[in-house]
Amino acid sequence: MGKLTKAQKATQQQEDEERRLQEEGEAKLQVEKEEQERLEGERKKKVLEKLELKDQERREGELNELHHLLEENHTAVTTWKTDAEEKAKWDRYLHCDGSPDPAVQKDVNTYISLWREDPGVNITLVLKQCTLALKLAEELEGLIRDNTDPKEGLKYQEGFILLQELIHHKHLLTTDEILQTAGANIDTETGNMQTVVKDDNITLCLWANLKKNSRFKGLHFEEAGLGFELPKQLAVSDIAVRILHTRYDHLSTLARMADLRINTPLPRSLAGGEEVPAEIPEQGETKREGGAVEDIEAQQQQTVDEEVQSIQGHEGRKSAASVQSRKSSPQLPEGRGSRIETQMEALGAEGESTSPLGQRTVMDSSECVQAVDLLQYTPLGGVFYYNVFHLPPQAHQVNGWEIRQLLDKGLQVFPYPEEKSHSEETEAVTCPPVGVSVTLPDFVVFLETPQVARWDSAGKQWRMDGITEVSYEEAEAKISFQMDSFQAFVLMQETYANLPFLSWELRPLGQDSALFTVNGALIDLSITIQGDQCMLQSDQERGLSHLKGKWMSGPALQRAMLNAGINIFVNEYTDKYVSSCGKDPLTEHAAYEQMALFTSACAFSWSKWNAKCGAEHLLMQVCEHWGPDSVPKGSWSLYLLGAQRSQKLEITEQSEAFSPDLYPGGEFHSTFIHMLQDDMSPEGVARPRGSSCLFVDTVQSLLCATRPLMYS
């Protein structure tokens, strides 16, 4: 490379000088920028320190004011609820409808004993009696659910089990009565007897095989939306098929009781350890199901006095059911122990299982069987009892006389699959499965394809194995499947199918009125709150007609929505099945308390930044809003809540990144409501003071039951 000329050297020196000056300028600017940032940081720090000091100075006053508001509302609500409970007790006393007080065990036992002794088997009369008994059973379930005393809880469970078994026993008696006269009610077209009996609580479908046509395949009860299919060996047998659909579900209650109380995971049979005999119906609900109906009555009457004395006895004595089953079991055939004995002794067994329902593993026929997790799945639409019985002897007319053979044992279960005899052990005995079809009940919503579970009476659990050829026709809302034997079954769906929420909003409609809207994972819905009453609103047509547009209390609406398959409510187990934001529960609860206080004046909404602000903070959109109209776009502001203080943020919902920076001109406050008041009009600040304590309590309860800041 040659030497540079003088011009080139001059040019290079000039470029070097310009580069040096540029670097010096950039360095100077960087220093000035850093100095400005330092000064700005110090200024902000001083401002924040000043704001924090100001917050500390008024902290005690704000906390005291909040505490006073909450305590005032709590006291008023407690007083109102106490008065309401006393009034309900007095109204019940004056009602005099013959139903006992569920909290008084002696009254419940007397009621059960008197009804057990009632010989009436007329279906109309029995169903009326069952309606009253079901109301009592529902009240007992409520006492079991709300009870905190283990001893009292056990008494309520004993009463519930005795009552539900007696209800099922009465259903068997009426079934027997109808089948005894099947020959007098033959359908001229088929030559068999088929009938449907319905009321508000049950649908009873009965079919008596009088013709024994080998070409018979099955029957569909159009008015009930239920049907069955039989293999050839049953089509030519002397049998009767029953499908009893109860809108209520006592079996799942028994499963939950057993799971909470049974110490051992091994299934318990009727005799406490022997295999369940084929003649016992698989439901396992009545004390002596499938046995001698008249023998049942005699044995039960003999132990009524002992039963009452035992239940009222001291802690160390056996329960009433245990005493009764101990005294009566020797009179039963071998292997036919009392159903009550296994249930009640299981409930009273020492040592309670602490494992979740889905973790309980049982042994069945040398197999490891997993019970259906009743926390993960919810049975919907009641229980379908699918049974086959020996057809009772029919009456014959001889010379003007009606002759009927009377059986000592009453209605008997027809064993299917048939038990192998000793000579058949080496031969292949095939028992094809039995089919059943169900039109989904019109009072529940299935957000996904229903799951089918069958009742395991020995293990007191629902199981999903043994169910084949499942076919679901969504357009017709119909499901068909096959089972190896006749068993009770339910339709289920995942409990938290509609969680987590995609978004939510709580906004006022007026004084003491608000609208809570939830956009769930599968369905959207709204709950209107007016005082202490709530009303469900949804675009869903099927399954909610009995709920939509009807006012009821918050707890009543929650139970009704759960029973209808629309679940937006959570509990202590939800986080095991649903992803969440993992927020601090104390901070979250405090937020719901304060949101409820200001619901008459402010609208609250979901924010995407709530998942980005950390477990120790909550973030939501808020704006002052009074009327029933929707919140205008652009009205929302973001608020960050922590355990110690709350603040308004500079970012918006449309910002590209999260930042915890304080809104310019904003301040810190020790409570959320005082933070909100900074941006509210004088009228808006005054509105929450006029809120009804019942309205505030209802809103708070709804927020705590759904926890939208956690599960969205």
mmCIF file of C-alpha atoms in Angstrom, residues 41 75 102 120 158 160 162 273 328 339 420 588 616 634 643:
data_model
loop_
_atom_site.group_PDB
_atom_site.id
_atom_site.type_symbol
_atom_site.label_atom_id
_atom_site.label_comp_id
_atom_site.label_asym_id
_atom_site.label_seq_id
_atom_site.Cartn_x
_atom_site.Cartn_y
_atom_site.Cartn_z
ATOM 1 C CA GLY A 41 -35.160 8.776 39.974
ATOM 2 C CA THR A 75 -73.517 -7.477 62.460
ATOM 3 C CA PRO A 102 -84.903 -32.865 60.814
ATOM 4 C CA GLY A 120 -100.355 -48.906 51.887
ATOM 5 C CA GLU A 158 -77.975 -42.179 60.176
ATOM 6 C CA PHE A 160 -80.631 -39.795 56.068
ATOM 7 C CA LEU A 162 -82.595 -44.880 57.066
ATOM 8 C CA GLY A 273 -67.199 -59.628 53.922
ATOM 9 C CA SER A 328 -82.283 -59.390 62.331
ATOM 10 C CA ARG A 339 -77.457 -53.224 54.102
ATOM 11 C CA LYS A 420 -72.581 -70.980 36.548
ATOM 12 C CA GLU A 588 -58.110 -11.813 47.429
ATOM 13 C CA GLU A 616 -48.832 -11.068 46.022
ATOM 14 C CA GLY A 634 -62.207 3.954 27.467
ATOM 15 C CA ALA A 643 -51.654 -6.710 51.157
#
